[in-house]
Amino acid sequence: MGATMKDIAKRTGLGLATISSYLNGGNVREKNRIKIEEAIEELHFEVNEVARGLKTNRTKTIGIIIPELNNIFFAEIITEAEDILRNHGYATMICDCRSDEKREAEAEEFLFHRRVDGLILMPAGNGADGLSRFLRAGKPVVMIDRKMDQVDCDCVLVDNEGAAAEAVERLYQAGHRKIGMIAGPSDVYTAKERLKGYRSALKKRGLEPEESLVARGDYTIAGGARAMHQLKEQNAEMTAVFISNYEMTVGAMMEINDSGISVPEELSVIGFDNTDFAKASVPRLSIVTQPTGEIAKCAAELLLRKLEGETEVRPVEGGTAEESGEKQVKRREAGKSETVKLKTGFVEGRSVKQL
Amino acid sequence: MGATMKDIAKRTGLGLATISSYLNGGNVREKNRIKIEEAIEELHFEVNEVARGLKTNRTKTIGIIIPELNNIFFAEIITEAEDILRNHGYATMICDCRSDEKREAEAEEFLFHRRVDGLILMPAGNGADGLSRFLRAGKPVVMIDRKMDQVDCDCVLVDNEGAAAEAVERLYQAGHRKIGMIAGPSDVYTAKERLKGYRSALKKRGLEPEESLVARGDYTIAGGARAMHQLKEQNAEMTAVFISNYEMTVGAMMEINDSGISVPEELSVIGFDNTDFAKASVPRLSIVTQPTGEIAKCAAELLLRKLEGETEVRPVEGGTAEESGEKQVKRREAGKSETVKLKTGFVEGRSVKQL
DNA sequence: ATGAAAGCGCTAACAA
DNA sequence: TTGTTAGCGCTTTCAT
């Protein structure tokens, strides 16, 4: 086993409190400081954060629960969040629950037992029971990409409705009138919002949303391909399609390519997420993008603010200062839960034809 | 604060040891079991794994250090590894070091202070100093996708050389003779191996590897695009190209599309990794694939075996039994470090033209 | 500025 | 089977 503070104390002839004080940046006489540092060096001492956590009741660890790590949208958020949190001394324990409610509940319990100080989660299910233990224990929870009315916690959302509406409006502007949509699962928050945006954009232009123009996918590649197939079968006159998440965009493109449809000549396409794929597609895809970095930043900051007791959360070094003009903060109850809704972006490609 | 074992003891009138015994699956009289369970229920007791970890000196936590979480290859490995480890009661702390040696060293220190029981890492740098503390403390380390002779720890590798050679051989078989390669950074282990494979495959066929046919990328999208550009500039007669990682494949495809080169008519292409992208490309890309699931499984199992003291590591439920025929285990020193080298796969697309 | 001592929530002897 | 007790390595009063 490694050396402990006790060993350092013995070695230097100093008391435990002095060592502790030194380790925590307290004042120590110069002479002693040197002695301590020598002892630490010789004994290879390294603090035991576990013991510290037990004593202070703060593990400096954040739990993150996501539906799929193996998904660029989530992975990007995690990368950024982990970076910010670690810069503030917090470790992150990530649990991938494979979009499964049961696994999600297990992850909540698992992380609670490990006494994480806070939680960032993107719920797969709708049940929020598992969160109660965190809330009861006064541990902050930030929800991402989903909104649950029964739960009182901070939320970081994206303007999904607006994003979908914008995509449709762009297609309308380009002269399209028969605009299809590949929608997501009817029980997923973001999917509902995006569908709402599609419909409202059409209505705004006096077009009646036709049921046949909406195909349900399940946010997977295979589902996207199926939905695309169905859409073409049912709508010979359709000239454009809006696909409402990344995986389905990939699937739809596969189907489009396989069936020899040429984009944008025969069909205009607006996809979702992942600039890389969009850029490498032929032709370059026009897509709605989500501000993954901003999402992570907001979530981490919301959490840190509660954790550090509302004291200033220093901006992470190197973080670009004021790009947050696009942030709309909506306070719900003073001092209580906050909901932040972020704007989406749009990357222009060559997959939309001007009619 | 939540209830502790002491509270349960008081509430039931039993001793601490009895509660502990109950919690750890020991024998407790039926009557008492019920009393304990009632108390746990009423007091909302949940074990404190931090305290347990302090006492037992085992945190049941594994550290994972990777160059980029935001990278499908790594993300897939993590997903799988996290799943297996959690099924064995281990949490995972993931540190993304952004391919930066300094961050990597920080991560090692960070995780050690948190007393992780073991480490899985894919080193960004070549310095292995940070690992010594783990090795000295007797904590198992498994290295993935990289081999460092100075370090004595388990390794899980992929037959990179063989994979590259196979790709080149396929191009040769299709009649190509001027075969280019987009290689990775000259200081990265996998990149070196893949380049070696390219060269040996050519030599085997009596072709002398020409320097101009190899362009160096840096394993990024932008680098892949640049390398592709350079390759075409320098080699008008080149009829095929092998691209040696996923990001560069995306970049190269972007460049190819932008410059109007048609695949495979004018140029045959074999890419690397990520089946989804390959399938959604036009035409479908032929690619070398890496067995991410197997890599994760091997790494996790190697770790668990050391952790659980060489006792049987139960296969995770649902894991397909004997697909491991392709696994070549090479013992280096009995009972000491093991190196596992896994075979790559190949997905046939339509990006290679038969000449 | 430094030391002594108590205790965070748990496990593990050892006794009973 | 169950209870008592002593720590795991640290922080934190409270003295000095």
XYZ file of C-alpha atoms (C1' of nucleotides) in Angstrom:
742
model
C 0.000 0.000 0.000
C 1.009 3.562 -0.615
C 2.091 6.037 1.994
C -0.536 7.903 3.984
C -0.603 11.260 5.659
C 0.290 9.532 8.866
C 3.525 8.341 7.312
C 4.328 11.866 6.246
C 3.563 13.099 9.741
C 5.816 10.534 11.306
C 8.596 11.136 8.806
C 8.557 14.888 9.356
C 7.784 14.823 13.046
C 4.832 17.087 12.365
C 1.219 16.627 13.264
C -1.484 15.317 10.995
C -3.254 18.635 10.911
C -0.185 20.348 9.549
C 0.108 17.897 6.708
C -3.547 18.271 5.937
C -3.216 22.003 6.020
C -0.282 21.858 3.638
C -2.153 19.608 1.233
C -5.114 21.914 1.216
C -3.176 25.061 0.589
C -3.083 26.283 4.166
C -0.261 28.179 5.778
C 2.758 26.156 6.758
C 6.112 27.417 7.947
C 8.624 27.482 5.124
C 10.938 25.091 6.902
C 8.179 22.579 7.421
C 6.897 22.977 3.892
C 10.230 21.781 2.609
C 10.339 18.874 5.001
C 6.861 17.830 3.969
C 7.641 18.071 0.310
C 10.725 15.969 0.743
C 8.816 13.319 2.619
C 6.077 13.264 0.001
C 8.684 12.829 -2.672
C 10.540 10.061 -0.929
C 7.508 8.144 0.189
C 5.635 8.558 -3.102
C 2.690 9.895 -1.190
C -0.489 10.632 -3.143
C -3.717 11.800 -1.558
C -6.478 9.301 -1.183
C -9.548 10.993 -2.573
C -11.726 8.162 -1.379
C -10.908 8.825 2.240
C -11.264 12.521 1.673
C -14.648 11.922 0.114
C -15.833 9.873 3.030
C -14.873 12.568 5.454
C -16.148 15.549 3.519
C -19.165 13.791 2.134
C -18.294 15.101 -1.309
C -16.778 12.701 -3.778
C -16.111 15.304 -6.435
C -17.633 12.904 -8.862
C -20.509 13.484 -11.251
C -22.662 10.755 -12.697
C -23.711 10.905 -16.298
C -26.460 8.706 -17.652
C -27.037 8.580 -21.369
C -29.063 6.441 -23.735
C -26.105 5.571 -25.994
C -22.479 6.473 -25.738
C -22.033 5.033 -29.133
C -23.776 7.988 -30.735
C -21.960 11.048 -31.887
C -24.487 13.499 -30.523
C -24.154 12.154 -27.011
C -20.481 11.430 -27.304
C -19.768 15.021 -28.199
C -21.686 16.292 -25.240
C -19.915 13.917 -22.903
C -16.480 14.805 -24.196
C -17.059 18.439 -23.535
C -18.785 17.981 -20.198
C -16.105 15.645 -18.940
C -13.477 18.169 -19.880
C -15.130 21.039 -18.077
C -15.924 19.007 -14.991
C -12.439 17.581 -14.730
C -10.995 21.067 -14.987
C -12.990 21.812 -11.883
C -11.696 18.750 -10.114
C -14.693 16.539 -10.748
C -14.495 13.044 -12.108
C -17.314 11.692 -14.213
C -18.828 8.258 -14.051
C -20.601 7.503 -17.264
C -23.357 4.956 -17.573
C -24.658 3.970 -20.960
C -28.130 2.587 -20.473
C -28.717 1.488 -24.061
C -31.973 3.400 -24.202
C -33.383 0.978 -21.693
C -35.484 2.124 -18.760
C -34.472 -0.720 -16.544
C -30.795 -0.149 -17.126
C -31.380 3.499 -16.484
C -32.920 2.809 -13.104
C -30.019 0.528 -12.273
C -27.559 3.222 -13.257
C -29.265 5.714 -10.976
C -29.003 3.370 -8.049
C -25.465 2.422 -8.942
C -24.320 6.018 -9.067
C -26.147 6.977 -5.924
C -24.445 4.244 -3.976
C -21.168 5.592 -5.196
C -22.229 8.906 -3.790
C -21.765 11.051 -6.846
C -22.226 14.717 -5.996
C -24.538 15.395 -8.896
C -26.100 13.920 -11.967
C -26.405 14.792 -15.613
C -28.869 12.650 -17.435
C -30.677 12.228 -20.682
C -33.530 10.004 -19.674
C -34.439 7.121 -21.902
C -37.672 6.413 -20.142
C -40.291 8.647 -18.707
C -40.350 7.416 -15.170
C -38.481 9.738 -12.885
C -38.692 7.721 -9.706
C -35.015 6.960 -9.580
C -34.237 10.633 -9.396
C -36.105 11.172 -6.187
C -33.261 9.790 -4.123
C -30.921 12.370 -5.578
C -33.364 15.191 -5.084
C -34.131 14.059 -1.545
C -30.436 13.965 -0.744
C -30.104 17.466 -2.062
C -27.913 16.379 -4.934
C -28.298 18.519 -8.036
C -29.617 16.950 -11.195
C -29.465 18.409 -14.669
C -31.605 16.930 -17.375
C -30.532 17.202 -20.967
C -32.592 17.079 -24.107
C -35.730 16.081 -22.290
C -38.344 17.755 -20.196
C -40.365 16.070 -17.506
C -42.982 18.098 -15.756
C -43.110 15.854 -12.732
C -39.479 16.472 -11.951
C -38.145 19.657 -10.530
C -34.606 19.980 -11.803
C -32.532 22.069 -14.156
C -32.934 21.359 -17.834
C -30.870 22.064 -20.889
C -32.904 21.845 -24.037
C -32.546 22.659 -27.666
C -35.177 24.455 -29.665
C -36.214 21.357 -31.525
C -39.514 22.759 -32.678
C -37.867 25.842 -34.076
C -35.177 23.812 -35.770
C -37.661 21.604 -37.573
C -39.773 24.597 -38.526
C -36.736 26.323 -39.963
C -35.804 23.315 -42.037
C -39.293 23.087 -43.465
C -39.415 26.799 -44.087
C -36.182 26.584 -46.062
C -37.655 23.885 -48.214
C -40.766 25.974 -48.683
C -38.671 28.956 -49.672
C -36.929 26.801 -52.238
C -40.304 26.214 -53.804
C -41.218 22.859 -52.348
C -44.794 22.132 -51.416
C -44.892 18.375 -50.993
C -42.508 18.099 -48.100
C -42.129 14.791 -46.299
C -40.761 14.174 -42.860
C -39.128 11.216 -41.232
C -40.184 11.579 -37.639
C -38.923 9.862 -34.524
C -40.620 7.684 -31.909
C -43.940 9.124 -30.780
C -42.988 8.854 -27.116
C -39.691 10.699 -27.299
C -39.699 14.320 -26.292
C -37.409 15.624 -29.017
C -39.261 13.673 -31.665
C -42.555 15.185 -30.632
C -41.114 18.670 -30.672
C -39.608 18.248 -34.104
C -42.818 16.924 -35.530
C -44.665 19.844 -33.987
C -42.251 22.222 -35.721
C -42.769 20.514 -39.062
C -46.517 20.822 -38.776
C -46.574 24.373 -37.564
C -44.243 25.499 -40.346
C -46.527 24.015 -42.965
C -49.616 25.516 -41.404
C -47.952 28.871 -41.225
C -47.628 28.704 -44.985
C -51.189 27.589 -45.410
C -50.305 24.004 -46.241
C -52.279 21.272 -44.575
C -49.924 18.626 -43.127
C -50.782 15.349 -44.816
C -50.515 12.230 -42.757
C -49.000 10.245 -45.604
C -46.109 12.659 -45.771
C -44.961 11.744 -42.285
C -43.207 8.435 -41.763
C -42.259 7.229 -38.328
C -38.744 6.039 -37.787
C -37.277 4.934 -34.513
C -34.169 7.092 -34.485
C -32.075 4.232 -35.892
C -30.341 3.761 -39.219
C -32.513 0.843 -40.196
C -35.610 2.738 -39.167
C -34.581 5.699 -41.264
C -34.100 3.510 -44.300
C -37.501 1.888 -43.815
C -39.200 5.212 -43.316
C -37.601 6.627 -46.441
C -38.765 3.651 -48.416
C -42.290 4.011 -47.140
C -42.321 7.720 -47.838
C -41.365 7.270 -51.476
C -43.902 4.496 -51.929
C -46.749 6.547 -50.571
C -45.859 9.891 -52.086
C -44.902 9.916 -55.715
C -45.246 13.680 -55.835
C -43.024 14.380 -52.829
C -40.133 16.669 -53.811
C -38.395 17.173 -50.497
C -37.894 15.469 -47.191
C -36.791 16.542 -43.745
C -35.171 13.837 -41.647
C -35.253 14.462 -37.959
C -32.191 12.826 -36.487
C -28.736 11.715 -37.427
C -29.067 7.960 -37.519
C -32.206 8.159 -39.632
C -30.441 10.572 -41.943
C -27.772 7.980 -42.576
C -30.381 5.301 -43.114
C -32.446 7.460 -45.423
C -29.378 8.280 -47.504
C -28.588 4.604 -47.787
C -32.090 3.917 -49.027
C -31.972 6.860 -51.401
C -28.694 5.721 -52.854
C -29.805 2.140 -53.151
C -32.963 3.043 -55.006
C -31.052 5.262 -57.375
C -32.866 8.472 -56.546
C -30.702 11.461 -57.306
C -30.339 14.216 -54.770
C -31.288 16.995 -55.154
C -32.595 16.601 -58.717
C -35.364 14.187 -57.827
C -35.490 14.748 -54.122
C -34.300 17.540 -51.880
C -33.043 16.522 -48.470
C -32.418 18.226 -45.164
C -30.873 16.015 -42.526
C -29.943 16.290 -38.906
C -26.734 16.440 -36.888
C -23.140 15.443 -37.559
C -21.414 17.846 -39.845
C -18.800 15.297 -40.853
C -21.196 12.900 -42.426
C -23.029 15.740 -44.106
C -19.832 17.042 -45.621
C -18.695 13.685 -46.876
C -22.021 12.890 -48.488
C -22.635 13.279 -52.181
C -23.927 15.849 -52.558
C -23.068 17.647 -49.365
C -26.083 17.497 -47.157
C -27.866 20.498 -45.772
C -28.442 19.797 -42.109
C -29.788 21.081 -38.872
C -27.031 21.062 -36.274
C -27.254 20.964 -32.527
C -24.896 22.987 -30.329
C -23.400 20.038 -28.498
C -20.608 22.058 -26.958
C -23.027 24.635 -25.627
C -25.309 21.966 -24.257
C -22.459 20.391 -22.352
C -21.233 23.741 -21.136
C -24.639 24.757 -19.858
C -25.235 21.469 -18.138
C -21.833 21.473 -16.488
C -22.157 25.058 -15.398
C -25.631 24.604 -14.013
C -24.344 21.694 -11.983
C -21.181 23.399 -10.831
C -23.103 26.447 -9.745
C -25.228 24.380 -7.398
C -22.284 22.331 -6.277
C -20.045 25.225 -5.474
C -22.878 26.850 -3.649
C -23.813 29.559 -6.092
C -20.338 31.040 -5.854
C -18.717 32.059 -9.074
C -17.990 29.252 -11.476
C -14.792 30.288 -13.144
C -15.030 29.945 -16.883
C -12.801 27.142 -18.034
C -9.517 28.386 -19.367
C -9.472 28.770 -23.099
C -13.235 28.781 -23.308
C -14.347 31.349 -25.836
C -15.883 34.117 -23.870
C -19.125 35.463 -25.132
C -20.544 33.199 -27.731
C -23.457 32.719 -25.436
C -25.500 35.512 -26.878
C -27.739 32.900 -28.380
C -28.645 31.549 -24.998
C -32.118 32.161 -23.741
C -32.407 31.568 -20.059
C -35.881 31.207 -18.718
C -36.158 31.264 -14.954
C -39.061 29.308 -13.650
C -38.984 30.048 -9.968
C -36.398 32.317 -8.509
C -33.528 30.239 -7.160
C -35.174 27.026 -8.079
C -35.000 25.084 -11.296
C -33.786 26.695 -14.443
C -34.493 25.724 -17.987
C -32.133 26.768 -20.712
C -33.175 26.429 -24.303
C -30.454 26.644 -26.925
C -30.716 27.548 -30.563
C -29.838 25.097 -33.281
C -27.692 25.830 -36.286
C -27.921 25.090 -39.959
C -25.256 24.014 -42.382
C -25.948 24.708 -45.996
C -25.113 21.892 -48.379
C -26.163 21.109 -51.920
C -28.974 18.758 -51.196
C -31.796 21.251 -51.653
C -32.890 22.169 -55.147
C -34.462 25.508 -55.904
C -37.641 24.786 -57.813
C -27.847 12.896 5.040
C -29.032 9.425 4.368
C -29.332 6.670 6.901
C -26.279 4.602 7.776
C -25.795 1.064 8.934
C -25.648 2.381 12.450
C -29.165 3.711 12.076
C -30.349 0.345 10.883
C -28.606 -1.309 13.798
C -30.230 1.018 16.269
C -33.643 0.701 14.677
C -33.550 -3.079 14.726
C -31.726 -3.470 17.988
C -29.160 -5.610 16.183
C -25.417 -5.227 15.986
C -23.480 -3.614 13.202
C -21.922 -6.888 12.144
C -25.324 -8.432 11.595
C -26.358 -5.632 9.301
C -23.086 -5.872 7.443
C -23.509 -9.598 7.168
C -27.005 -9.179 5.790
C -25.845 -6.630 3.245
C -23.070 -8.885 2.061
C -25.211 -11.947 1.661
C -24.284 -13.610 4.913
C -26.581 -15.718 7.028
C -29.088 -13.850 9.116
C -31.963 -15.300 11.084
C -35.226 -15.030 9.142
C -36.838 -12.913 11.826
C -33.975 -10.454 11.812
C -33.804 -10.389 8.057
C -37.326 -9.099 7.984
C -36.638 -6.519 10.640
C -33.604 -5.310 8.750
C -35.436 -5.097 5.492
C -38.206 -3.105 7.097
C -35.745 -0.703 8.626
C -33.913 -0.290 5.328
C -37.190 0.438 3.644
C -38.368 2.952 6.204
C -35.076 4.743 6.559
C -34.308 4.741 2.837
C -30.954 3.219 3.597
C -28.541 2.742 0.697
C -25.005 1.438 1.083
C -22.213 3.906 0.913
C -19.736 2.453 -1.528
C -17.234 5.142 -0.709
C -16.938 4.037 2.877
C -16.858 0.463 1.788
C -14.090 1.286 -0.637
C -12.040 2.992 2.016
C -12.288 0.014 4.257
C -11.709 -2.694 1.704
C -9.200 -0.731 -0.313
C -11.093 -1.625 -3.458
C -13.234 1.026 -5.056
C -14.717 -1.255 -7.670
C -13.945 1.454 -10.145
C -11.922 1.215 -13.329
C -10.258 4.147 -14.997
C -10.322 4.456 -18.746
C -8.063 6.850 -20.574
C -8.612 7.444 -24.259
C -7.338 9.889 -26.839
C -10.803 10.969 -27.995
C -14.206 9.960 -26.776
C -15.616 11.798 -29.684
C -14.476 9.104 -32.090
C -16.591 6.166 -33.038
C -13.833 3.624 -32.771
C -13.078 4.516 -29.181
C -16.684 5.206 -28.286
C -17.679 1.732 -29.363
C -14.990 0.154 -27.273
C -15.948 2.198 -24.243
C -19.624 1.396 -24.556
C -18.932 -2.271 -24.551
C -16.290 -2.185 -21.847
C -18.444 -0.080 -19.575
C -21.283 -2.519 -19.996
C -19.210 -5.557 -19.120
C -17.509 -3.906 -16.191
C -20.733 -2.579 -14.735
C -22.247 -6.032 -14.980
C -19.427 -7.113 -12.725
C -20.085 -4.312 -10.282
C -17.385 -1.995 -11.502
C -17.923 1.655 -12.298
C -15.835 3.290 -14.966
C -14.268 6.701 -14.845
C -13.514 7.875 -18.316
C -10.934 10.509 -19.127
C -10.678 11.915 -22.602
C -7.194 13.306 -22.999
C -7.678 14.826 -26.433
C -4.647 13.026 -27.766
C -2.519 15.158 -25.517
C 0.332 13.698 -23.502
C 0.079 16.248 -20.753
C -3.607 15.663 -20.290
C -2.917 11.977 -20.302
C -0.436 12.286 -17.476
C -2.926 14.396 -15.550
C -5.599 11.798 -16.081
C -3.349 9.076 -14.729
C -2.677 11.053 -11.596
C -6.308 12.011 -11.269
C -7.495 8.443 -11.489
C -4.833 7.142 -9.167
C -5.834 9.605 -6.489
C -9.348 8.345 -6.846
C -7.953 4.896 -6.221
C -9.361 3.115 -9.243
C -8.733 -0.607 -9.014
C -7.418 -0.883 -12.540
C -6.800 0.986 -15.728
C -7.609 0.561 -19.369
C -5.766 2.957 -21.573
C -4.981 3.803 -25.125
C -1.930 5.939 -24.743
C -1.674 9.092 -26.770
C 1.968 9.636 -25.988
C 4.840 7.273 -25.678
C 5.948 8.101 -22.188
C 4.819 5.475 -19.759
C 5.991 7.105 -16.558
C 2.526 7.772 -15.258
C 1.779 4.090 -15.293
C 4.516 3.207 -12.875
C 2.439 4.273 -9.904
C -0.269 1.842 -10.906
C 2.157 -0.970 -11.513
C 3.972 -0.252 -8.256
C 0.678 -0.330 -6.385
C -0.083 -3.662 -7.975
C -3.020 -2.281 -9.902
C -3.607 -4.029 -13.221
C -3.263 -2.039 -16.417
C -4.468 -3.073 -19.835
C -3.206 -1.232 -22.850
C -5.289 -1.090 -25.960
C -4.257 -0.549 -29.531
C -0.706 0.284 -28.624
C 2.393 -1.566 -27.598
C 5.137 -0.217 -25.442
C 8.111 -2.385 -24.808
C 9.185 -0.534 -21.711
C 5.924 -1.304 -19.981
C 5.023 -4.658 -18.612
C 1.255 -4.876 -18.815
C -1.462 -6.708 -20.704
C -2.123 -5.545 -24.224
C -5.022 -5.913 -26.590
C -4.012 -5.263 -30.136
C -5.421 -5.623 -33.578
C -3.512 -7.105 -36.459
C -2.999 -3.773 -38.136
C -0.236 -4.945 -40.371
C -2.239 -7.865 -41.613
C -5.300 -5.697 -42.167
C -3.405 -3.245 -44.323
C -1.725 -6.032 -46.220
C -5.059 -7.648 -46.911
C -6.525 -4.418 -48.228
C -3.595 -3.928 -50.571
C -3.706 -7.537 -51.676
C -7.365 -7.148 -52.573
C -6.558 -4.156 -54.698
C -3.755 -6.097 -56.322
C -6.089 -8.997 -57.012
C -8.480 -6.577 -58.682
C -5.688 -5.752 -61.062
C -4.358 -2.550 -59.534
C -0.654 -1.854 -59.618
C -0.382 1.814 -58.755
C -1.808 1.670 -55.277
C -1.584 4.708 -53.045
C -1.890 4.879 -49.309
C -2.934 7.567 -46.923
C -0.866 6.777 -43.877
C -1.147 8.059 -40.325
C 1.287 9.932 -38.080
C 4.758 8.434 -38.155
C 4.929 8.243 -34.369
C 1.696 6.352 -33.824
C 1.945 2.628 -33.325
C -1.067 1.635 -35.403
C -0.033 3.933 -38.210
C 3.393 2.382 -38.380
C 1.951 -1.112 -38.435
C -0.484 -0.296 -41.194
C 2.183 1.262 -43.306
C 4.363 -1.773 -42.759
C 1.513 -3.962 -43.994
C 1.062 -1.850 -47.096
C 4.720 -2.093 -47.968
C 5.079 -5.784 -47.285
C 2.012 -6.599 -49.378
C 3.463 -4.742 -52.330
C 6.835 -6.342 -51.940
C 5.267 -9.740 -51.716
C 3.857 -9.104 -55.163
C 7.141 -7.863 -56.483
C 6.108 -4.231 -56.550
C 8.526 -1.681 -55.201
C 6.750 0.719 -52.811
C 7.124 4.193 -54.247
C 7.516 7.038 -51.833
C 5.251 9.317 -53.827
C 2.401 6.874 -53.446
C 2.333 7.309 -49.697
C 0.863 10.485 -48.267
C 0.978 11.226 -44.580
C -2.232 12.261 -42.889
C -2.640 12.927 -39.216
C -5.629 10.690 -38.558
C -7.999 13.659 -38.923
C -10.633 14.502 -41.509
C -8.792 17.573 -42.689
C -5.556 15.640 -42.864
C -7.204 12.929 -44.918
C -8.519 15.477 -47.394
C -5.105 17.114 -47.718
C -3.374 13.789 -48.173
C -5.846 12.727 -50.832
C -5.276 15.957 -52.675
C -1.538 15.533 -52.546
C -1.762 11.937 -53.674
C -3.739 12.812 -56.789
C -1.422 15.679 -57.606
C 1.662 13.544 -57.413
C 0.351 10.396 -59.011
C -1.647 10.797 -62.168
C -1.402 7.085 -62.850
C -2.646 5.947 -59.452
C -5.740 3.739 -59.827
C -6.433 2.779 -56.246
C -5.928 4.049 -52.730
C -5.988 2.549 -49.280
C -6.883 4.926 -46.486
C -5.733 3.863 -43.093
C -8.206 5.227 -40.593
C -11.773 6.355 -40.339
C -11.408 10.113 -40.056
C -9.037 10.229 -42.988
C -11.436 8.091 -44.977
C -14.134 10.692 -44.465
C -11.728 13.460 -45.387
C -10.493 11.658 -48.468
C -14.037 11.041 -49.636
C -14.815 14.711 -49.232
C -11.828 15.617 -51.330
C -12.681 13.006 -53.926
C -16.238 14.244 -54.182
C -15.176 17.856 -54.353
C -12.743 17.250 -57.144
C -15.282 15.297 -59.137
C -13.365 12.053 -59.254
C -15.703 9.126 -59.716
C -15.346 6.051 -57.553
C -14.578 3.375 -58.543
C -14.374 4.239 -62.249
C -11.438 6.580 -61.918
C -10.234 5.564 -58.515
C -10.757 2.494 -56.396
C -10.954 3.042 -52.673
C -10.602 0.946 -49.563
C -11.283 2.778 -46.330
C -11.125 2.021 -42.653
C -13.611 1.542 -39.829
C -17.221 2.554 -39.318
C -19.566 0.379 -41.242
C -22.350 2.950 -41.111
C -20.457 5.591 -42.969
C -19.245 3.053 -45.479
C -22.766 1.876 -46.164
C -24.164 5.354 -46.567
C -21.458 6.397 -48.975
C -21.953 6.486 -52.714
C -20.865 4.010 -53.799
C -20.771 1.813 -50.737
C -17.238 1.765 -49.507
C -15.157 -1.341 -49.092
C -13.543 -1.089 -45.686
C -11.330 -2.735 -43.178
C -13.202 -3.111 -39.911
C -11.895 -3.481 -36.406
C -13.524 -5.804 -33.898
C -14.367 -3.132 -31.339
C -16.606 -5.382 -29.319
C -13.931 -8.040 -29.080
C -11.327 -5.505 -28.122
C -13.465 -4.249 -25.288
C -14.324 -7.734 -24.179
C -10.709 -8.824 -24.105
C -9.588 -5.766 -22.233
C -12.344 -6.035 -19.666
C -11.771 -9.727 -19.173
C -8.035 -9.378 -18.834
C -8.617 -6.763 -16.179
C -11.319 -8.652 -14.357
C -9.233 -11.759 -14.261
C -6.459 -9.956 -12.423
C -8.914 -8.125 -10.231
C -10.868 -11.134 -9.178
C -7.650 -12.941 -8.498
C -7.519 -15.293 -11.418
C -10.795 -16.864 -10.372
C -13.309 -17.486 -13.094
C -14.683 -14.424 -14.762
C -18.224 -15.333 -15.560
C -19.075 -14.517 -19.138
C -21.510 -11.644 -19.216
C -25.051 -12.795 -19.745
C -26.159 -12.711 -23.348
C -22.626 -12.707 -24.616
C -22.346 -14.908 -27.645
C -20.348 -17.868 -26.572
C -17.639 -18.997 -28.883
C -16.971 -16.389 -31.474
C -13.521 -16.158 -30.052
C -12.002 -18.645 -32.398
C -10.277 -15.771 -34.096
C -8.450 -14.841 -30.961
C -4.768 -15.511 -30.821
C -3.394 -15.392 -27.357
C 0.318 -15.103 -27.045
C 1.704 -15.598 -23.577
C 4.899 -13.748 -22.974
C 5.864 -14.943 -19.560
C 3.789 -17.447 -17.740
C 1.430 -15.676 -15.385
C 2.756 -12.306 -16.293
C 1.700 -9.988 -19.069
C -0.420 -11.228 -21.890
C -0.765 -9.828 -25.349
C -3.845 -10.570 -27.364
C -3.902 -9.774 -31.033
C -7.279 -9.714 -32.746
C -8.090 -10.151 -36.385
C -9.691 -7.419 -38.409
C -12.628 -7.821 -40.733
C -13.471 -6.630 -44.181
C -16.739 -5.313 -45.558
C -17.127 -5.540 -49.276
C -18.586 -2.472 -50.949
C -18.593 -1.227 -54.500
C -15.666 1.084 -54.339
C -13.144 -1.264 -55.896
C -13.123 -1.729 -59.648
C -11.887 -4.898 -61.280
C -9.394 -3.852 -63.903
C 1.288 27.697 12.911
C 0.821 23.246 14.900
C -0.807 19.030 17.616
C -4.235 15.822 19.687
C -8.260 13.527 19.101
C -12.744 12.495 17.263
C -15.251 10.579 13.602
C -17.062 10.042 8.351
C -19.701 4.713 7.125
C -18.152 0.747 6.462
C -15.715 -4.233 7.142
C -13.500 -7.773 9.677
C -11.448 -9.931 13.430
C -12.574 -11.775 17.622
C -15.727 -13.042 21.306
C -19.772 -14.533 22.969
C -25.708 -16.310 14.347
C -24.698 -12.017 16.542
C -22.314 -8.142 19.178
C -18.073 -5.454 20.225
C -14.345 -3.160 18.705
C -10.751 -1.383 15.995
C -9.432 0.815 12.216
C -9.299 2.283 6.577
C -7.030 7.747 5.414
C -8.603 11.714 5.682
C -10.640 16.519 7.690
C -11.767 19.274 11.426
C -12.694 21.291 15.802
C -10.299 22.691 19.788
C -6.295 23.517 22.276
C -1.694 25.110 22.539
